Short mmCIF file of C-alpha atoms in Angstrom, two decimals:
data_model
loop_
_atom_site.label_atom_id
_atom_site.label_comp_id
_atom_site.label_asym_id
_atom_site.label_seq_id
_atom_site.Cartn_x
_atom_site.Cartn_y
_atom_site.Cartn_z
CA UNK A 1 47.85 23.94 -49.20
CA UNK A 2 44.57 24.96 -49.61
CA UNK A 3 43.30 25.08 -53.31
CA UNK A 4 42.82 28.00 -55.60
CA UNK A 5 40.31 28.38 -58.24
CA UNK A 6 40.96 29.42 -61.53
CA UNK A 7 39.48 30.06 -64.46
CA UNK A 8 34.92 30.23 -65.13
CA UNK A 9 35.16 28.91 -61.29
CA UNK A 10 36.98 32.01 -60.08
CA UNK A 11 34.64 34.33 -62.41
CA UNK A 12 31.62 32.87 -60.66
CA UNK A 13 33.12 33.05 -57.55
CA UNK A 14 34.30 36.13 -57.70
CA UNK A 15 30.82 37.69 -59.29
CA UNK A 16 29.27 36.42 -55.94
CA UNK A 17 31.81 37.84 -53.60
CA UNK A 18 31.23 41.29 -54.99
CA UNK A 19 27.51 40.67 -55.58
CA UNK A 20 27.52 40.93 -52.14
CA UNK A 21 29.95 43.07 -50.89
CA UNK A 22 27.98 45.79 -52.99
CA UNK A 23 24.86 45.20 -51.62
CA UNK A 24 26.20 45.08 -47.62
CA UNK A 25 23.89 47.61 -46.35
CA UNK A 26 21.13 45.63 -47.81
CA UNK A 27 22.40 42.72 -46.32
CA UNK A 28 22.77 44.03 -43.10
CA UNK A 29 19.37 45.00 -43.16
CA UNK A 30 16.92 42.54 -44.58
CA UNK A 31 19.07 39.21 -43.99
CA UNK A 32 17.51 37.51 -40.66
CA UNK A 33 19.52 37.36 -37.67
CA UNK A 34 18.51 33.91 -36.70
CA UNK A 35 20.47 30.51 -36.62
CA UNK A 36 18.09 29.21 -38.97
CA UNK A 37 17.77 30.51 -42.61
CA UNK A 38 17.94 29.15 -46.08
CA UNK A 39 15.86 31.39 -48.02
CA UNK A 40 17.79 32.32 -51.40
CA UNK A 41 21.85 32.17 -51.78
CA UNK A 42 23.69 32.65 -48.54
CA UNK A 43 24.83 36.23 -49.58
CA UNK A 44 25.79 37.18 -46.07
CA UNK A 45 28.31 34.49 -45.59
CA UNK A 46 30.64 37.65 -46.41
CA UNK A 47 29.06 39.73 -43.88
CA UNK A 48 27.04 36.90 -41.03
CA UNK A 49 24.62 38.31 -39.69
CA UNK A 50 23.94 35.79 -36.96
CA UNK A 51 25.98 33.91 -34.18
CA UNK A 52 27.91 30.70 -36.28
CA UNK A 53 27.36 27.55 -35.16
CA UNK A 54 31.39 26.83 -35.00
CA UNK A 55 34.43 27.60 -33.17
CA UNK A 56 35.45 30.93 -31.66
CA UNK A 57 37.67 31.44 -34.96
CA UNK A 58 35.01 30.12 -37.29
CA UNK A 59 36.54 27.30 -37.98
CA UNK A 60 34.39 24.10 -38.32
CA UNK A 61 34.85 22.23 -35.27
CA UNK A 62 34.71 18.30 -36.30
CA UNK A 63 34.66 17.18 -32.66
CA UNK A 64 34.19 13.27 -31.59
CA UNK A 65 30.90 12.51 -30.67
CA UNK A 66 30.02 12.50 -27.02
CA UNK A 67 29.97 9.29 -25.02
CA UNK A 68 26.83 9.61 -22.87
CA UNK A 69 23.28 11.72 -23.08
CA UNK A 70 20.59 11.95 -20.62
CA UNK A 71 17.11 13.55 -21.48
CA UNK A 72 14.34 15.49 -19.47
CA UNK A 73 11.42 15.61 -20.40
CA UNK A 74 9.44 18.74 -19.18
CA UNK A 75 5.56 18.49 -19.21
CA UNK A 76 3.91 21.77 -19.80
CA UNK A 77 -0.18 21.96 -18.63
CA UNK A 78 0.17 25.35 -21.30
CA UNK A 79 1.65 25.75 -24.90
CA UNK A 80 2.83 29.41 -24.68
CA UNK A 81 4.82 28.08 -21.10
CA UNK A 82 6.69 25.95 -23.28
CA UNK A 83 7.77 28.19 -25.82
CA UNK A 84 8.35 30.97 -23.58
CA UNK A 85 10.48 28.40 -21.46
CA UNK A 86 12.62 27.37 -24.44
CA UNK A 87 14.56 30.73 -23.93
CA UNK A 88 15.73 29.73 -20.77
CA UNK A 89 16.50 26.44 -21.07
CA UNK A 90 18.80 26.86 -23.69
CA UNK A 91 21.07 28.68 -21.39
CA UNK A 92 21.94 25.10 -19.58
CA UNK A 93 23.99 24.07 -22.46
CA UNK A 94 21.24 21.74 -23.72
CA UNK A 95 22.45 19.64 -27.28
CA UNK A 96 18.80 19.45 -28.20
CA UNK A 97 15.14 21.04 -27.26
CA UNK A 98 12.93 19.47 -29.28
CA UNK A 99 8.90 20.05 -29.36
CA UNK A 100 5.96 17.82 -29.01
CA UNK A 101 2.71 18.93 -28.91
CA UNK A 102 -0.38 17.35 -27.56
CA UNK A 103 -1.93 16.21 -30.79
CA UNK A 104 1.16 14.47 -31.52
CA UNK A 105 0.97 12.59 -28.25
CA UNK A 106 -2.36 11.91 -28.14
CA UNK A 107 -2.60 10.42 -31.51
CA UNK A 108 0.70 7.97 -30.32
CA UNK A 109 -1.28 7.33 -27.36
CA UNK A 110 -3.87 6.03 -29.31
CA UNK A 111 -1.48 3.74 -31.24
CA UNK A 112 -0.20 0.22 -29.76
CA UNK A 113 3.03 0.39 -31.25
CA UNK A 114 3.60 4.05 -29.79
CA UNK A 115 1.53 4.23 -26.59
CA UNK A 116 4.03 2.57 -24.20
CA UNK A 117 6.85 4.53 -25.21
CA UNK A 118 5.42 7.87 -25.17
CA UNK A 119 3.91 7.44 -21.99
CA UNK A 120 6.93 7.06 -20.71
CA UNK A 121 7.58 10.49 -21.38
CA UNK A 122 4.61 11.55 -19.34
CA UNK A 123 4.84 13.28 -15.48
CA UNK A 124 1.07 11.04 -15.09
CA UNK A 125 -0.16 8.77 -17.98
CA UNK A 126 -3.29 8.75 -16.25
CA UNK A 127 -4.13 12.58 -15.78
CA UNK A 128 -4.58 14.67 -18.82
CA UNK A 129 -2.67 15.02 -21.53
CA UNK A 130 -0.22 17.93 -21.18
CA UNK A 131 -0.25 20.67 -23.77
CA UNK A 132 3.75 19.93 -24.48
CA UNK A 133 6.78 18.24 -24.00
CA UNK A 134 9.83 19.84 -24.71
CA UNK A 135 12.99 16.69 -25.00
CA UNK A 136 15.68 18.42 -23.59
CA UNK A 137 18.88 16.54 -24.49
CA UNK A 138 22.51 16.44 -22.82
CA UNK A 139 25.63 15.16 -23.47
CA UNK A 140 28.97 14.72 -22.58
CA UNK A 141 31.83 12.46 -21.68
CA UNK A 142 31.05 11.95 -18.18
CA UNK A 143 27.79 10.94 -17.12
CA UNK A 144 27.75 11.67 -13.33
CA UNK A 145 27.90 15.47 -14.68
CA UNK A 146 24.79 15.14 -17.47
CA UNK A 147 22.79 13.69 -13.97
CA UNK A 148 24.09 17.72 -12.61
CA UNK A 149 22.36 18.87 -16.06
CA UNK A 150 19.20 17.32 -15.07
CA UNK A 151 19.06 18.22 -11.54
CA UNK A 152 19.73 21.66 -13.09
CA UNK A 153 16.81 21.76 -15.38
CA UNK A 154 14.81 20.41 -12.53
CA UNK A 155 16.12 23.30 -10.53
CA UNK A 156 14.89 25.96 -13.49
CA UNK A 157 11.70 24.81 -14.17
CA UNK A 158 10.84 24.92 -10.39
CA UNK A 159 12.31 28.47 -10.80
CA UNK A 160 9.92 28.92 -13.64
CA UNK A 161 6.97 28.14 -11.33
CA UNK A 162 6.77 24.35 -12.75
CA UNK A 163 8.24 22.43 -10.12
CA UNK A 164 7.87 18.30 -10.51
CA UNK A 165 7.59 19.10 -14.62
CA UNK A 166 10.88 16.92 -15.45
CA UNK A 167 10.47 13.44 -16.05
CA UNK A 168 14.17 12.35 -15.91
CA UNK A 169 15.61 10.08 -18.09
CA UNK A 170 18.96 8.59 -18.34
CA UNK A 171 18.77 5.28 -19.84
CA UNK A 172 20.11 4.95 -23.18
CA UNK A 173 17.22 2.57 -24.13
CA UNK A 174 14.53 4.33 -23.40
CA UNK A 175 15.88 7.70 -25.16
CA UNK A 176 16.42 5.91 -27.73
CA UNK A 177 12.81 4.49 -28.20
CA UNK A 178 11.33 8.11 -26.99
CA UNK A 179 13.42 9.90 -30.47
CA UNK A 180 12.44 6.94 -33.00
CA UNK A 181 8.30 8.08 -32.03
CA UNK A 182 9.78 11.82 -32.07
CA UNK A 183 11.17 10.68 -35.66
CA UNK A 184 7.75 9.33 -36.70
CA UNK A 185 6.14 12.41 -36.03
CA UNK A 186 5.21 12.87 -39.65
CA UNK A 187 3.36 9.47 -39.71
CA UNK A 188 1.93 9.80 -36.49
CA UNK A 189 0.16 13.29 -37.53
CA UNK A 190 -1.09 12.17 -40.88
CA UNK A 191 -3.15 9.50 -38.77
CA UNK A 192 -4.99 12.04 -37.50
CA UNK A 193 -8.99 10.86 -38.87
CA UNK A 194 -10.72 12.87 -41.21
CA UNK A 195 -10.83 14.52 -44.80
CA UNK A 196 -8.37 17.62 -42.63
CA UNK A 197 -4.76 16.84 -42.61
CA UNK A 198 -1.72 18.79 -41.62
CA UNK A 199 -0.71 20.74 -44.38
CA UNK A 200 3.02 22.02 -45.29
CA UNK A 201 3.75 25.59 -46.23
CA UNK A 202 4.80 27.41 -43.20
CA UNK A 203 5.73 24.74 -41.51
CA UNK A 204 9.78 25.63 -41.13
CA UNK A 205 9.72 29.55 -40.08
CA UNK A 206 12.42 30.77 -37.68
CA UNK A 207 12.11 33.35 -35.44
CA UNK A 208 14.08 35.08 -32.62
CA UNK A 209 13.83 32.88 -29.28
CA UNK A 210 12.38 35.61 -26.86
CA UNK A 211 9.50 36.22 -29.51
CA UNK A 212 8.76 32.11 -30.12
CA UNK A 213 5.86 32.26 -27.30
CA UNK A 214 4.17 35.34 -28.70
CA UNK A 215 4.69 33.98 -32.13
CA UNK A 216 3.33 30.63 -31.73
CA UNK A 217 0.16 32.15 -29.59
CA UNK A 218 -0.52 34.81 -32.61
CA UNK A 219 -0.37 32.29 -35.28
CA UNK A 220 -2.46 30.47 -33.28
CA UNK A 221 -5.02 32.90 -33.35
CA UNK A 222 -4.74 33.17 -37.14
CA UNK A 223 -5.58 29.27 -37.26
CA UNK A 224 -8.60 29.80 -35.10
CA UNK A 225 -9.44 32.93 -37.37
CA UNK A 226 -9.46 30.74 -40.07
CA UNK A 227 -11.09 27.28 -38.61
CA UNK A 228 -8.24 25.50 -38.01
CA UNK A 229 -5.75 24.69 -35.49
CA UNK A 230 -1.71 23.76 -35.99
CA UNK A 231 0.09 20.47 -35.32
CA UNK A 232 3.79 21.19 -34.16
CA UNK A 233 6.88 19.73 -33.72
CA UNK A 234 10.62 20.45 -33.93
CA UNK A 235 13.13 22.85 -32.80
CA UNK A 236 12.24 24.80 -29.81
CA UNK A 237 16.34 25.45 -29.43
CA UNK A 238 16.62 27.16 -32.53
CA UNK A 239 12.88 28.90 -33.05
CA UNK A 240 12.34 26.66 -35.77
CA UNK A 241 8.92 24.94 -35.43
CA UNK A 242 7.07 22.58 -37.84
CA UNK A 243 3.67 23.91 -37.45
CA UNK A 244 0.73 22.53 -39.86
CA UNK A 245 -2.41 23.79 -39.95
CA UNK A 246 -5.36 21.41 -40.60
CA UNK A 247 -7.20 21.99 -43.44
CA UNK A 248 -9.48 20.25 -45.78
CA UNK A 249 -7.53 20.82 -49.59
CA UNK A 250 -10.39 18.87 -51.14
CA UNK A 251 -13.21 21.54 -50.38
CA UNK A 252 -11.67 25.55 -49.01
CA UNK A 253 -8.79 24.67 -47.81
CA UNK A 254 -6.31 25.94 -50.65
CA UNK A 255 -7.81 29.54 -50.24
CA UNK A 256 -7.35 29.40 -46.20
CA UNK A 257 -3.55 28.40 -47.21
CA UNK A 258 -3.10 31.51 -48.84
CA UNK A 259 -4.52 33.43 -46.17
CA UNK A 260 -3.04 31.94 -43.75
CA UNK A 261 0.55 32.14 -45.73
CA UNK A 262 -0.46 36.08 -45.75
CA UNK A 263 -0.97 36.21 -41.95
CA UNK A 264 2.21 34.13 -41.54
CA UNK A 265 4.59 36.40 -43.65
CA UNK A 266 3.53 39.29 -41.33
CA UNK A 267 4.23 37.77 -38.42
CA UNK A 268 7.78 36.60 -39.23
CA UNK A 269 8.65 39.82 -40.20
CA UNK A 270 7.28 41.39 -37.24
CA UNK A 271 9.27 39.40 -35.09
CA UNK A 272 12.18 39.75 -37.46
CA UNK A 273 12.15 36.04 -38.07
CA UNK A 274 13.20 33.71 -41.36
CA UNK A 275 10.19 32.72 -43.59
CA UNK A 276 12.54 29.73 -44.38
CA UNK A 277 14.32 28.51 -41.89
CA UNK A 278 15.45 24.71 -43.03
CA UNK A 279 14.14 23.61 -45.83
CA UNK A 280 14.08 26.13 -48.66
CA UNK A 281 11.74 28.02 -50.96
CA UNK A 282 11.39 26.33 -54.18
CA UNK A 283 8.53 27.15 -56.40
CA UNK A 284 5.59 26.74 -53.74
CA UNK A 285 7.04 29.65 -51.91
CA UNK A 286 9.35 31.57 -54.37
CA UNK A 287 7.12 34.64 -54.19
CA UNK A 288 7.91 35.28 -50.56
CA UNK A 289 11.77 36.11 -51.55
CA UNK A 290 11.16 39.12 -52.06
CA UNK A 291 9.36 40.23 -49.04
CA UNK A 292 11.88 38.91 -46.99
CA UNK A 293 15.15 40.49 -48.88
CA UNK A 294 13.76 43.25 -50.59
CA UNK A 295 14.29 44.19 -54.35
CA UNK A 296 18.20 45.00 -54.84
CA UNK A 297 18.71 41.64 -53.02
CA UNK A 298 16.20 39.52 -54.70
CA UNK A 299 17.58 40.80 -58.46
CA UNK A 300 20.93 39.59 -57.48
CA UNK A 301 19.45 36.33 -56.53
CA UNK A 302 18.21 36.04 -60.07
CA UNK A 303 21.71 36.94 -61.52
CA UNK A 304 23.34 34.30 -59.68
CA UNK A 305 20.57 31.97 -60.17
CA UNK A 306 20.85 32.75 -64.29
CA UNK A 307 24.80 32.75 -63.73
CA UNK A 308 25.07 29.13 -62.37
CA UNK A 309 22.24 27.76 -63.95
CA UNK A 310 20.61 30.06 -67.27
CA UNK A 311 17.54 28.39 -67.93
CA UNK A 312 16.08 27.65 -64.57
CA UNK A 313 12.59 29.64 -63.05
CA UNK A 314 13.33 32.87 -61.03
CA UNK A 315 10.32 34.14 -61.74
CA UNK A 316 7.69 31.66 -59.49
CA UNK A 317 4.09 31.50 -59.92
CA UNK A 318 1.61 32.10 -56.85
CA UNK A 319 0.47 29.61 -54.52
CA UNK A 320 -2.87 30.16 -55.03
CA UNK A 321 -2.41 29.56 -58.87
CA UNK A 322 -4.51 27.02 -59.29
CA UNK A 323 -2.36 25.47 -61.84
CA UNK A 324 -0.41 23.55 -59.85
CA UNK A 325 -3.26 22.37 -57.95
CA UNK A 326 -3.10 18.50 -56.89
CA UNK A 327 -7.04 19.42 -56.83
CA UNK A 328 -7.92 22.02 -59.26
CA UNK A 329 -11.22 23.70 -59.15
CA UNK A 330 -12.65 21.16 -61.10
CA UNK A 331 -11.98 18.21 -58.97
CA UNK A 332 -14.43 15.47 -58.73
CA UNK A 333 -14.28 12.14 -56.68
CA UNK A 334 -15.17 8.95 -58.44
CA UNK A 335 -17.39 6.77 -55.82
CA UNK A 336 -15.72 3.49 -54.45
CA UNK A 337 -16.59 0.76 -52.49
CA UNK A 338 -14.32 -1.23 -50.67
CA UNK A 339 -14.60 -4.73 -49.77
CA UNK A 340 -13.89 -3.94 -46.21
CA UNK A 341 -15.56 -1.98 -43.85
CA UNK A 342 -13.15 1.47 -43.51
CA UNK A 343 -16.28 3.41 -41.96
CA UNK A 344 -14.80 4.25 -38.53
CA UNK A 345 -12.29 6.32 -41.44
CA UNK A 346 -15.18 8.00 -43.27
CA UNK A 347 -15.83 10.83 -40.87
CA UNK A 348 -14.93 14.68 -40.67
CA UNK A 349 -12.85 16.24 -37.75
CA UNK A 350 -13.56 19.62 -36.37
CA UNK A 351 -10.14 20.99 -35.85
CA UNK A 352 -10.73 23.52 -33.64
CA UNK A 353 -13.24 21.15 -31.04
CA UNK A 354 -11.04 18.39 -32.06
CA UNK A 355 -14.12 16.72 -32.53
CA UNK A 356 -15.28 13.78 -34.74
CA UNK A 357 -18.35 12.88 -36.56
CA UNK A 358 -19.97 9.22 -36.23
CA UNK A 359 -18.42 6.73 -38.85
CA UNK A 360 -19.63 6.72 -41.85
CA UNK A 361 -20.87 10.25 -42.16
CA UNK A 362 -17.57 12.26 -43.62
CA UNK A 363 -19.25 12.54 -47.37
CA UNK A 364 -16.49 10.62 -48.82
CA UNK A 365 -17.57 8.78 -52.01
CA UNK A 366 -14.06 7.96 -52.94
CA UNK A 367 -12.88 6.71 -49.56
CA UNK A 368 -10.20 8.74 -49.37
CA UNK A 369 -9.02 8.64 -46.04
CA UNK A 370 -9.24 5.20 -45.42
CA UNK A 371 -6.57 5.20 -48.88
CA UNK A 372 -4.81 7.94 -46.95
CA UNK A 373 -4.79 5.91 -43.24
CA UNK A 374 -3.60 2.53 -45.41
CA UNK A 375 -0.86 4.32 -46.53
CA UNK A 376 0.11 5.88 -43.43
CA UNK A 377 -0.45 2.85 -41.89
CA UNK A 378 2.43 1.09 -43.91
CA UNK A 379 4.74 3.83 -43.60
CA UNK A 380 3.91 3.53 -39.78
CA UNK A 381 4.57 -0.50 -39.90
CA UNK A 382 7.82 -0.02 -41.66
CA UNK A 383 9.20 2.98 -38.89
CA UNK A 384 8.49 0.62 -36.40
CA UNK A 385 9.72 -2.27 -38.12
CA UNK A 386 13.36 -0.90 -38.36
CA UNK A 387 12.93 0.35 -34.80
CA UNK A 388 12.70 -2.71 -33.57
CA UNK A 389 15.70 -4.07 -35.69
#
């Protein structure tokens, strides 16, 4: 028997449920139709506005897991191929397409612990790097018919004009290795040398899968407007990339942020996309509720937010406030010197020529990134640590 609220739990519930059945038209008008979308309260679970994730009945489907997956790797010589490709390969039945893009690689490349396995992801270790790699996944219980998947992604991407792109991969082991250095993607990133890091604030946007390719290429552009250059990984199955721009948040870069957020917020609504796609708003990017829901729907957001929890912000400040600033205006560095030599650390990066100054001339009193590398260095040592275990 399945239970029935009573009582202040039935008043709430019953506040939302006709919270949003009032406000359906809105709903059916501002609510992305995307997979992935976690902006606000899920209003249109009354009225979805997307294709569920579940059963033909909508039930939750709490299948066993599979017994067997097989990956292919597809190399891609150009970044917009990839994402354009995505659309089609999701028609093979894939479990996963997940993104890696060549600063990611490169930078594991340039690592001990990663270089061996990522190579092995790699149509020729010793030509260039390719632009990406999408890991597309299969599984199933039998796994003569996952090796009919792969010949059948084989058989697309030749289709797609990239014949010889798939590196197939069946053993267990080596997936396995391949998705703990797609894991430490985070880590391997924040290696990257240089006062410029990736920097999270757009970095989960969803958007329709035909539009991914001329999404990614126009917020491209918008990097390169702005001096900078994005560092992606993620879900090419579900539109949802992790895209960081590199920017300097010591000197300009929290105004490019803003700009760049600006640019960004455009885009996904051009496309028709979610500005939050996985991991939420919170205060850092509270003010773009509204833009994406419109006013009716954002007040009842604040009702239900003061209904369930009275107290609690609804009103955000910007992002540009520098308030909250882990570097406020009036930042200063205090000068350091460490006992050993963490030159070859002291440098700037140009993240549009990807180039890198000689060692020792980054302008960093405070050491900073060698701090930053030690850290990420540990966090490295430990991923690869329980790898290994």
């Amino acid at each position: 028997m399945p239970t029935v609220s009573s009582g202040a739990a039935k008043e709430l519930g019953d506040f939302v449920k006709n919270l949003a059945h009032t406000l359906t038209p809105e709903i059916e008008a501002h609510f992305p139709k995307v997979l992935r979308r976690v902006a606000g309260y899920n209003l249109a679970i009354f009225n979805p506005q997307s294709e569920l994730p579940y059963t033909q009945d909508g039930s939750v489907n709490l299948a066993p897991l599979p017994q067997h997956k097989v990956l292919g790797i597809v190399n891609f010589a150009s970044f917009y191929k990839a994402m354009d490709s995505a659309q089609h390969i999701v028609k093979l039945g894939p479990t996963a397409v997940e993104l890696v893009d060549r600063t990611m690689i490169d930078l594991a490349r340039s690592n001990p612990s990663f270089k061996k396995t990522i190579e092995t992801a790699l149509i020729d270790h010793t030509a260039q790097t390719p632009e990406a790699i999408l890991l597309v996944e299969f599984s199933g219980e039998a796994h003569a018919s996952l090796l009919e998947k792969l010949k059948a992604l084989q058989e697309l991407m030749s289709d797609l004009g990239l014949p010889g792109s798939v590196v197939a991969m069946p053993d267990a082991n080596l997936q396995k290795n391949l998705w703990e250095v797609r894991k430490a993607g985070l880590n391997i990133m924040m290696s990257l040398k240089g006062d410029g890091k990736p920097v999270s604030f757009i970095e989960d946007c969803a958007v329709p899968l035909e539009s991914l390719a001329d999404y990614t290429q126009a917020l491209t552009d918008v990097f390169s407007k702005y001096g900078s250059r994005g560092t992606w990984y993620a879900h090419a199955s579900v539109g949802t990339l992790h895209v960081r721009p590199i920017l300097d948040m010591r000197r300009d870069g929290a105004q490019k942020m803003c700009a760049v957020a600006e640019e960004a917020s455009a885009l996904v609504r051009k496309y028709k996309g979610a500005y939050s796609g996985e991991h939420g708003d919170g205060l850092c990017r509270g003010e773009w509720i509204s833009w994406q829901f419109g006013p009716k729907i954002t007040e009842a957001l604040a009702e239900i937010k003061y209904a369930f929890d009275p107290g609690k912000i609804v009103n955000p400040p910007k992002m540009d406030d520098s308030i909250n600033f882990r570097f406020p205006p009036s930042y200063k560095v205090i000068p350091l010197q460490p006992a050993l030599d963490w030159s070859a650390w002291n440098v700037q990066n140009d993240p549009v020529t990807e180039e890198t100054t000689a060692p020792g001339t980054g302008g960093d009193p405070q050491q900073w990134d060698w701090l930053k590398q030690w850290r990420c260095a540990i966090a490295t040592a430990v991923t690869v640590s329980l790898t290994l275990k």
